[in-house]
Tab-separated table of C-alpha atoms and ligand atoms in Angstrom:
chain	number	residue	atom	x	y	z
A	1	MET	CA	-60.711	85.885	-31.786
A	2	VAL	CA	-57.680	86.077	-29.514
A	3	ILE	CA	-54.573	87.737	-30.996
A	4	LYS	CA	-51.282	87.436	-29.130
A	5	HIS	CA	-48.376	89.781	-29.832
A	6	HIS	CA	-44.641	88.994	-29.845
A	7	PHE	CA	-45.622	85.332	-29.476
A	8	PRO	CA	-42.716	82.855	-29.014
A	9	LEU	CA	-42.553	80.194	-31.754
A	10	LYS	CA	-39.760	78.062	-30.242
A	11	GLU	CA	-42.223	75.393	-29.094
A	12	HIS	CA	-43.990	75.440	-32.458
A	13	ASN	CA	-41.118	74.587	-34.807
A	14	THR	CA	-39.348	71.229	-34.610
A	15	PHE	CA	-35.970	72.905	-35.272
A	16	GLY	CA	-36.484	74.610	-31.882
A	17	ILE	CA	-35.456	77.996	-33.268
A	18	SER	CA	-36.179	80.918	-30.987
A	19	ALA	CA	-38.173	83.348	-33.128
A	20	PHE	CA	-41.284	85.437	-32.485
A	21	ALA	CA	-44.532	86.101	-34.308
A	22	LYS	CA	-45.468	89.777	-34.416
A	23	ALA	CA	-49.123	88.656	-34.179
A	24	TYR	CA	-50.461	85.129	-33.547
A	25	THR	CA	-53.885	83.552	-33.510
A	26	ALA	CA	-54.849	79.871	-33.261
A	27	PRO	CA	-58.267	79.029	-34.777
A	28	ALA	CA	-59.733	75.713	-33.594
A	29	SER	CA	-62.700	75.560	-36.007
A	30	ILE	CA	-63.501	76.461	-39.615
A	31	LEU	CA	-65.592	79.359	-38.304
A	32	GLU	CA	-62.682	80.767	-36.279
A	33	LEU	CA	-60.326	80.227	-39.208
A	34	LYS	CA	-62.624	82.187	-41.530
A	35	GLU	CA	-62.865	84.915	-38.916
A	36	ALA	CA	-59.048	85.176	-38.734
A	37	LEU	CA	-58.655	85.158	-42.530
A	38	GLY	CA	-61.368	87.827	-42.829
A	39	TYR	CA	-59.723	89.962	-40.165
A	40	TYR	CA	-56.391	89.867	-42.024
A	41	HIS	CA	-57.935	90.054	-45.522
A	42	ASP	CA	-55.700	92.982	-46.532
A	43	GLN	CA	-52.443	91.347	-45.390
A	44	ASP	CA	-50.438	88.269	-46.304
A	45	VAL	CA	-50.695	85.696	-43.512
A	46	PHE	CA	-48.359	82.907	-42.465
A	47	LEU	CA	-50.073	79.542	-41.942
A	48	LEU	CA	-48.520	77.372	-39.262
A	49	GLY	CA	-49.194	73.637	-38.954
A	50	GLY	CA	-46.931	71.280	-37.025
A	51	GLY	CA	-43.861	73.449	-37.756
A	52	SER	CA	-41.943	70.371	-38.853
A	53	ASN	CA	-40.761	71.385	-42.294
A	54	MET	CA	-39.563	74.937	-41.893
A	55	LEU	CA	-36.570	76.948	-40.802
A	56	LEU	CA	-37.362	80.294	-39.188
A	57	ILE	CA	-34.628	82.643	-40.364
A	58	ASN	CA	-36.085	85.737	-38.645
A	59	ASP	CA	-39.013	86.795	-36.495
A	60	VAL	CA	-42.211	86.432	-38.505
A	61	GLN	CA	-43.620	89.831	-39.461
A	62	LYS	CA	-46.733	88.461	-41.142
A	63	PRO	CA	-49.655	87.507	-38.869
A	64	VAL	CA	-49.311	83.827	-37.924
A	65	ILE	CA	-52.453	81.673	-38.128
A	66	HIS	CA	-51.814	78.419	-36.272
A	67	LEU	CA	-54.234	75.737	-37.436
A	68	LEU	CA	-55.574	73.751	-34.499
A	69	LEU	CA	-58.580	72.154	-36.234
A	70	LYS	CA	-59.117	68.673	-34.758
A	71	GLY	CA	-61.215	65.617	-35.539
A	72	ILE	CA	-61.139	62.252	-37.299
A	73	GLU	CA	-64.281	60.904	-38.956
A	74	ILE	CA	-65.110	57.856	-41.079
A	75	THR	CA	-67.119	59.348	-43.924
A	76	GLN	CA	-67.789	56.341	-46.121
A	77	THR	CA	-67.260	52.605	-46.058
A	78	GLY	CA	-66.986	50.557	-49.221
A	79	GLU	CA	-66.752	46.834	-49.727
A	80	ASN	CA	-63.062	46.721	-48.850
A	81	ASP	CA	-62.175	50.358	-48.310
A	82	VAL	CA	-62.818	53.025	-45.791
A	83	TYR	CA	-62.693	56.805	-46.277
A	84	VAL	CA	-61.373	58.742	-43.318
A	85	LYS	CA	-61.564	62.532	-43.096
A	86	VAL	CA	-58.920	64.060	-40.852
A	87	MET	CA	-58.841	67.701	-39.775
A	88	ALA	CA	-55.680	69.686	-40.536
A	89	GLY	CA	-54.506	70.154	-36.946
A	90	GLU	CA	-54.337	66.432	-36.133
A	91	ASN	CA	-50.807	65.135	-35.534
A	92	TRP	CA	-49.694	62.889	-38.420
A	93	HIS	CA	-48.266	60.047	-36.341
A	94	ASP	CA	-51.325	59.996	-34.035
A	95	PHE	CA	-53.411	59.465	-37.167
A	96	VAL	CA	-51.106	56.608	-38.260
A	97	LEU	CA	-51.589	55.014	-34.821
A	98	TYR	CA	-55.372	55.461	-35.119
A	99	CYS	CA	-55.291	53.567	-38.449
A	100	ILE	CA	-53.118	50.776	-37.052
A	101	GLU	CA	-55.479	50.413	-34.100
A	102	LYS	CA	-58.573	50.311	-36.338
A	103	ASN	CA	-56.853	47.902	-38.772
A	104	PHE	CA	-56.943	50.397	-41.683
A	105	ALA	CA	-54.011	49.872	-44.048
A	106	GLY	CA	-52.020	52.173	-46.330
A	107	ILE	CA	-50.028	54.623	-44.255
A	108	GLU	CA	-48.097	52.287	-41.912
A	109	ASN	CA	-44.847	52.974	-43.849
A	110	LEU	CA	-45.311	56.651	-43.009
A	111	SER	CA	-45.059	56.051	-39.255
A	112	LEU	CA	-43.292	58.574	-37.041
A	113	ILE	CA	-43.128	61.390	-39.620
A	114	PRO	CA	-43.338	64.622	-37.648
A	115	GLY	CA	-45.919	67.286	-38.483
A	116	ASN	CA	-49.661	67.617	-38.932
A	117	VAL	CA	-52.108	66.040	-41.357
A	118	GLY	CA	-52.996	69.402	-42.931
A	119	THR	CA	-49.502	70.010	-44.229
A	120	SER	CA	-48.832	66.424	-45.349
A	121	PRO	CA	-50.132	66.985	-48.922
A	122	ILE	CA	-48.001	70.099	-49.502
A	123	GLN	CA	-44.793	68.133	-49.874
A	124	ASN	CA	-46.479	64.762	-50.512
A	125	ILE	CA	-44.701	63.202	-47.518
A	126	GLY	CA	-43.014	59.917	-48.293
A	127	ALA	CA	-40.882	57.214	-46.735
A	128	TYR	CA	-39.936	53.551	-47.199
A	129	GLY	CA	-41.563	53.130	-50.601
A	130	VAL	CA	-44.872	54.890	-49.871
A	131	GLU	CA	-46.042	58.436	-50.511
A	132	LEU	CA	-49.065	60.303	-49.211
A	133	LYS	CA	-50.578	60.373	-52.722
A	134	ASP	CA	-50.997	56.556	-52.626
A	135	THR	CA	-53.884	56.810	-50.129
A	136	PHE	CA	-54.951	60.424	-50.713
A	137	ASP	CA	-58.573	60.774	-51.818
A	138	SER	CA	-59.203	64.535	-51.577
A	139	CYS	CA	-58.711	67.572	-49.411
A	140	ASN	CA	-60.896	70.469	-48.382
A	141	ILE	CA	-59.444	73.930	-48.759
A	142	ILE	CA	-60.426	77.529	-48.124
A	143	ASP	CA	-59.416	80.251	-50.540
A	144	ILE	CA	-57.525	82.785	-48.422
A	145	LYS	CA	-58.846	85.810	-50.327
A	146	THR	CA	-62.465	84.838	-51.109
A	147	LEU	CA	-63.017	82.469	-48.133
A	148	GLU	CA	-64.689	80.098	-50.579
A	149	GLU	CA	-64.544	76.400	-49.590
A	150	LYS	CA	-63.542	73.848	-52.231
A	151	THR	CA	-62.569	70.191	-52.526
A	152	LEU	CA	-59.469	69.151	-54.482
A	153	SER	CA	-59.112	65.641	-55.895
A	154	LEU	CA	-55.973	63.532	-56.271
A	155	THR	CA	-55.397	64.768	-59.833
A	156	ASP	CA	-56.105	68.404	-58.883
A	157	CYS	CA	-53.205	68.237	-56.397
A	158	LYS	CA	-50.577	67.289	-59.052
A	159	PHE	CA	-48.443	65.285	-56.651
A	160	GLY	CA	-44.789	64.571	-57.430
A	161	TYR	CA	-41.684	63.658	-55.430
A	162	ARG	CA	-41.915	65.990	-52.393
A	163	ASP	CA	-44.074	68.222	-54.570
A	164	SER	CA	-47.689	69.290	-55.207
A	165	ILE	CA	-49.810	72.144	-56.551
A	166	PHE	CA	-49.463	73.753	-53.092
A	167	LYS	CA	-45.749	74.335	-53.727
A	168	ASN	CA	-46.394	75.725	-57.207
A	169	GLU	CA	-49.384	77.494	-58.746
A	170	ALA	CA	-51.494	77.255	-55.564
A	171	ALA	CA	-48.704	78.377	-53.194
A	172	GLY	CA	-50.026	80.844	-50.612
A	173	LYS	CA	-53.578	80.763	-52.031
A	174	TYR	CA	-55.347	78.205	-49.877
A	175	VAL	CA	-55.590	76.779	-46.384
A	176	ILE	CA	-55.950	72.999	-46.281
A	177	THR	CA	-58.591	72.359	-43.618
A	178	SER	CA	-58.911	68.574	-43.870
A	179	VAL	CA	-57.616	65.592	-45.832
A	180	THR	CA	-59.630	62.478	-46.736
A	181	PHE	CA	-57.772	59.188	-47.124
A	182	LYS	CA	-58.911	56.013	-48.844
A	183	LEU	CA	-57.561	53.069	-46.841
A	184	ALA	CA	-57.906	49.309	-47.097
A	185	ASN	CA	-60.222	48.055	-44.367
A	186	LEU	CA	-58.482	44.924	-43.118
A	187	ASN	CA	-61.501	44.077	-40.963
A	188	LYS	CA	-63.289	43.267	-44.227
A	189	THR	CA	-60.580	42.204	-46.652
A	190	ASN	CA	-57.168	40.631	-46.720
A	191	GLU	CA	-56.588	41.776	-50.283
A	192	TYR	CA	-53.904	44.206	-49.329
A	193	GLU	CA	-50.273	44.078	-50.236
A	194	LEU	CA	-47.819	45.332	-47.636
A	195	LYS	CA	-45.004	47.431	-49.116
A	196	THR	CA	-41.840	45.942	-47.737
A	197	SER	CA	-39.408	46.092	-50.647
A	198	TYR	CA	-37.389	49.105	-49.411
A	199	GLY	CA	-34.005	47.616	-48.473
A	200	ALA	CA	-33.661	48.856	-44.895
A	201	LEU	CA	-37.296	47.972	-44.128
A	202	GLN	CA	-36.943	44.431	-45.422
A	203	GLU	CA	-33.866	43.906	-43.257
A	204	GLU	CA	-35.572	45.258	-40.142
A	205	LEU	CA	-38.651	43.065	-40.715
A	206	GLU	CA	-36.427	40.007	-41.009
A	207	ARG	CA	-34.735	40.966	-37.749
A	208	LEU	CA	-38.118	41.340	-36.006
A	209	GLY	CA	-39.357	37.982	-37.380
A	210	GLY	CA	-42.907	36.640	-37.039
A	211	ASP	CA	-45.916	37.259	-39.278
A	212	LEU	CA	-46.079	40.372	-41.407
A	213	SER	CA	-48.814	42.868	-40.581
A	214	ILE	CA	-49.382	46.622	-40.711
A	215	GLN	CA	-48.516	46.668	-37.007
A	216	LYS	CA	-45.192	44.959	-37.715
A	217	VAL	CA	-44.367	47.329	-40.615
A	218	SER	CA	-45.159	50.351	-38.474
A	219	GLN	CA	-42.959	48.960	-35.705
A	220	ALA	CA	-40.072	48.327	-38.145
A	221	VAL	CA	-40.335	51.782	-39.750
A	222	SER	CA	-40.440	53.426	-36.314
A	223	LYS	CA	-37.357	51.462	-35.286
A	224	ILE	CA	-35.364	52.495	-38.391
A	225	ARG	CA	-36.459	56.120	-38.170
A	226	SER	CA	-35.579	56.396	-34.498
A	227	THR	CA	-32.098	55.020	-35.029
A	228	LYS	CA	-31.306	57.258	-38.032
A	229	LEU	CA	-33.376	60.371	-37.506
A	230	PRO	CA	-33.153	62.507	-34.385
A	231	ASP	CA	-36.243	62.996	-32.204
A	232	PRO	CA	-37.061	66.716	-32.504
A	233	LYS	CA	-38.011	66.787	-28.807
A	234	ILE	CA	-34.400	65.921	-28.005
A	235	LEU	CA	-32.458	67.416	-30.925
A	236	GLY	CA	-34.053	70.150	-33.054
A	237	ASN	CA	-34.384	69.237	-36.740
A	238	SER	CA	-36.765	69.189	-39.698
A	239	GLY	CA	-36.066	65.737	-41.133
A	240	SER	CA	-34.395	65.708	-44.536
A	241	PHE	CA	-33.150	69.249	-45.017
A	242	PHE	CA	-32.438	68.650	-48.716
A	243	LYS	CA	-34.248	66.805	-51.490
A	244	ASN	CA	-32.504	63.969	-53.243
A	245	PRO	CA	-31.311	65.506	-56.531
A	246	VAL	CA	-32.610	64.141	-59.821
A	247	ILE	CA	-29.979	64.350	-62.560
A	248	LYS	CA	-29.823	63.525	-66.276
A	249	LYS	CA	-28.741	60.028	-67.209
A	250	SER	CA	-25.813	61.462	-69.214
A	251	GLU	CA	-24.511	63.371	-66.175
A	252	TYR	CA	-24.997	60.241	-64.078
A	253	GLU	CA	-22.916	58.158	-66.484
A	254	ASP	CA	-20.010	60.611	-66.229
A	255	LEU	CA	-20.266	60.652	-62.428
A	256	ILE	CA	-20.495	56.897	-61.913
A	257	ARG	CA	-17.318	56.446	-63.936
A	258	MET	CA	-15.494	58.635	-61.408
A	259	HIS	CA	-17.417	57.384	-58.343
A	260	PRO	CA	-18.400	53.754	-58.992
A	261	GLU	CA	-19.603	53.310	-55.395
A	262	MET	CA	-22.260	56.068	-55.696
A	263	PRO	CA	-25.796	54.768	-54.871
A	264	SER	CA	-28.649	55.764	-57.207
A	265	TYR	CA	-32.290	55.070	-58.104
A	266	GLN	CA	-33.610	55.128	-61.645
A	267	VAL	CA	-36.469	57.666	-61.928
A	268	ASP	CA	-37.339	57.148	-65.603
A	269	GLU	CA	-35.527	56.463	-68.882
A	270	GLU	CA	-33.680	59.770	-68.730
A	271	HIS	CA	-33.320	60.593	-65.040
A	272	VAL	CA	-31.565	59.196	-61.989
A	273	LYS	CA	-31.998	60.155	-58.332
A	274	ILE	CA	-28.904	60.342	-56.136
A	275	PRO	CA	-29.200	60.233	-52.324
A	276	ALA	CA	-28.180	63.681	-51.076
A	277	GLY	CA	-27.291	62.064	-47.726
A	278	TRP	CA	-24.574	60.059	-49.447
A	279	LEU	CA	-23.182	63.098	-51.312
A	280	ILE	CA	-23.060	65.150	-48.091
A	281	ASP	CA	-21.575	62.271	-46.147
A	282	GLN	CA	-18.837	61.836	-48.783
A	283	CYS	CA	-17.984	65.537	-48.432
A	284	GLY	CA	-17.173	64.821	-44.775
A	285	PHE	CA	-20.044	66.685	-43.103
A	286	LYS	CA	-21.645	63.869	-41.098
A	287	GLY	CA	-21.581	64.837	-37.419
A	288	LYS	CA	-19.918	68.210	-38.122
A	289	ARG	CA	-20.816	70.981	-35.733
A	290	TYR	CA	-20.431	74.758	-36.068
A	291	GLY	CA	-21.444	76.215	-32.698
A	292	ASP	CA	-24.958	74.877	-32.076
A	293	ALA	CA	-25.727	74.290	-35.769
A	294	GLY	CA	-24.641	71.066	-37.392
A	295	VAL	CA	-25.162	67.948	-39.459
A	296	HIS	CA	-26.646	64.865	-37.790
A	297	ASP	CA	-24.097	62.142	-37.006
A	298	LYS	CA	-26.305	59.264	-38.220
A	299	GLN	CA	-27.891	60.747	-41.359
A	300	ALA	CA	-26.086	63.518	-43.252
A	301	LEU	CA	-29.309	64.697	-44.917
A	302	VAL	CA	-30.526	66.101	-41.609
A	303	LEU	CA	-29.341	69.430	-40.183
A	304	VAL	CA	-29.665	69.804	-36.425
A	305	ASN	CA	-29.918	72.465	-33.737
A	306	HIS	CA	-27.835	71.406	-30.725
A	307	GLY	CA	-29.507	74.002	-28.516
A	308	ASN	CA	-29.448	77.659	-29.296
A	309	ALA	CA	-28.632	77.868	-33.002
A	310	THR	CA	-30.354	80.663	-34.895
A	311	GLY	CA	-32.083	80.091	-38.207
A	312	LYS	CA	-29.316	82.061	-39.901
A	313	GLU	CA	-26.638	79.766	-38.421
A	314	ILE	CA	-28.455	76.655	-39.678
A	315	LEU	CA	-28.789	78.312	-43.084
A	316	GLU	CA	-25.027	79.004	-43.161
A	317	VAL	CA	-24.358	75.290	-42.607
A	318	ALA	CA	-26.831	74.491	-45.412
A	319	HIS	CA	-24.966	76.829	-47.774
A	320	LYS	CA	-21.594	75.278	-46.841
A	321	VAL	CA	-23.018	71.800	-47.563
A	322	GLN	CA	-24.561	72.875	-50.888
A	323	LYS	CA	-21.308	74.490	-52.020
A	324	ALA	CA	-19.163	71.482	-51.081
A	325	VAL	CA	-21.480	69.046	-52.911
A	326	HIS	CA	-21.537	71.288	-55.961
A	327	ASP	CA	-17.735	71.762	-55.971
A	328	ARG	CA	-17.109	68.033	-55.702
A	329	TYR	CA	-19.891	66.479	-57.789
A	330	GLY	CA	-21.248	69.373	-59.884
A	331	ILE	CA	-24.701	68.620	-58.414
A	332	LYS	CA	-27.004	71.305	-57.028
A	333	ILE	CA	-28.969	70.098	-54.006
A	334	ASP	CA	-32.150	72.010	-53.195
A	335	THR	CA	-33.663	72.440	-49.770
A	336	GLU	CA	-36.714	70.390	-48.892
A	337	VAL	CA	-37.397	72.475	-45.808
A	338	ASN	CA	-39.190	75.815	-46.315
A	339	LEU	CA	-36.972	78.755	-45.482
A	340	ILE	CA	-39.106	81.323	-43.669
A	341	ASP	CA	-37.758	84.836	-44.014
A	342	LEU	CA	-40.838	87.063	-43.860
B	1	EPU	N1	-26.487	57.560	-47.040
B	1	EPU	C1	-25.166	57.728	-46.688
B	1	EPU	N2	-24.862	58.575	-45.667
B	1	EPU	C2	-25.814	59.258	-44.983
B	1	EPU	C3	-27.165	59.095	-45.344
B	1	EPU	C4	-27.471	58.220	-46.380
B	1	EPU	O1	-24.261	57.140	-47.291
B	1	EPU	O2	-25.464	60.009	-44.075
B	1	EPU	C5	-26.816	56.601	-48.118
B	1	EPU	C6	-27.445	55.333	-47.554
B	1	EPU	O3	-26.490	54.388	-47.219
B	1	EPU	C7	-28.311	54.866	-48.699
B	1	EPU	C8	-28.768	56.152	-49.354
B	1	EPU	O4	-27.835	57.149	-48.948
B	1	EPU	O5	-27.531	54.160	-49.652
B	1	EPU	C9	-30.188	56.524	-48.997
B	1	EPU	O6	-30.324	56.698	-47.594
B	1	EPU	P1	-31.719	56.426	-46.814
B	1	EPU	O7	-32.258	55.107	-47.174
B	1	EPU	O8	-31.509	56.768	-45.389
B	1	EPU	O9	-32.753	57.435	-47.473
B	1	EPU	P2	-32.595	58.950	-47.927
B	1	EPU	O10	-32.655	59.024	-49.404
B	1	EPU	O11	-31.439	59.570	-47.243
B	1	EPU	C10	-35.199	59.384	-48.047
B	1	EPU	C11	-36.164	60.448	-47.618
B	1	EPU	C12	-36.488	60.298	-46.111
B	1	EPU	C13	-37.113	58.934	-45.905
B	1	EPU	C14	-36.112	57.852	-46.398
B	1	EPU	C15	-36.705	56.475	-46.352
B	1	EPU	C16	-35.777	62.380	-49.045
B	1	EPU	C17	-35.203	63.736	-49.166
B	1	EPU	N3	-35.611	61.771	-47.865
B	1	EPU	O12	-33.971	59.584	-47.350
B	1	EPU	O13	-37.467	61.283	-45.786
B	1	EPU	O14	-37.426	58.705	-44.540
B	1	EPU	O15	-35.751	58.114	-47.787
B	1	EPU	O16	-37.680	56.361	-47.362
B	1	EPU	O17	-36.379	61.881	-50.007
B	1	EPU	C18	-37.880	63.458	-44.849
B	1	EPU	O18	-38.363	63.767	-45.943
B	1	EPU	O19	-37.815	64.277	-43.895
B	1	EPU	C19	-37.323	62.110	-44.671
B	1	EPU	C20	-36.720	61.762	-43.542
């Protein structure tokens, strides 16, 4: 096992924050991972995946275990479905491209989401009308303390909007080592319904024209994402910094009277979701810059690092945004990104 000290994490977080790991190791197999977990059994460790959903506020004092486990394997084929097991360290978008190439359907709407497969269940990644849980079959995990290996099913994971067991009762207890997806095998069936009802996606597909296919949907999603969301290789960011707030119907009715133009989505009989991007935009933050920390000029839900912002500077912008939205609309917006202050 190779341990590196004072290891730079700038290249390993999509916000491009310059922070260091006191100790860093990068297991590339289950065996190496177990060795690292065993070695640090008496300490809390920090598990690093693609670094795409976190803000490093300080140097990381806990030992960092960077999961590099690779491999994609078809484990089972059904009449119309195929089960694909993907190791945690595989890049999410590369896996989407693999599926498109093989003609496996189900995750094309999730094209171009940054990060790794192993962290995708934690926040149940979602975009353009599809969430990870829709094709999730199971995941393999290792208990950090006992090193026991287990398999969790769809119901075990308790998925919700940007939420799962891994953000709640199982937080910090397990390492996800692989995820198995159940996908429609379009080489065998055409009984698959593309999900194209999300407004912006529908419009983009119409613009592209031609026959609908998973390839076309992936192309349209990639096009929309790259016009609205900054490429982390060019402008540091972690996608949506905040979650869209879910408010009570009664609060919504008061608000819509004062702001009739406010967009919303019905969640259930009693709850309504409001796009945080709209709230932040209305508060005048779109494109605002404070030194190197700022708000993206094409999507107000995204905070950006223009170069050398520190995690603390980004966090200050987040607090400013949260306060302004609360002062104006009485709505509390929570962060979607994990704030790492260890
Ligand atoms: N809006 C504005 N100004 C803005 C941004 C948005 O007025 O600066 C308005 C839009 O006009 C639209 C509404 O807000 O009426 C919603 O905007 P959009 O369709 O862009 O989606 P979103 O709610 O801002 C969510 C996800 C994204 C995902 C898109 C598409 C969350 C927190 N974010 O964004 O996820 O790509 O829907 O499905 O749920 C991510 O999680 O990192 C992410 C990018």
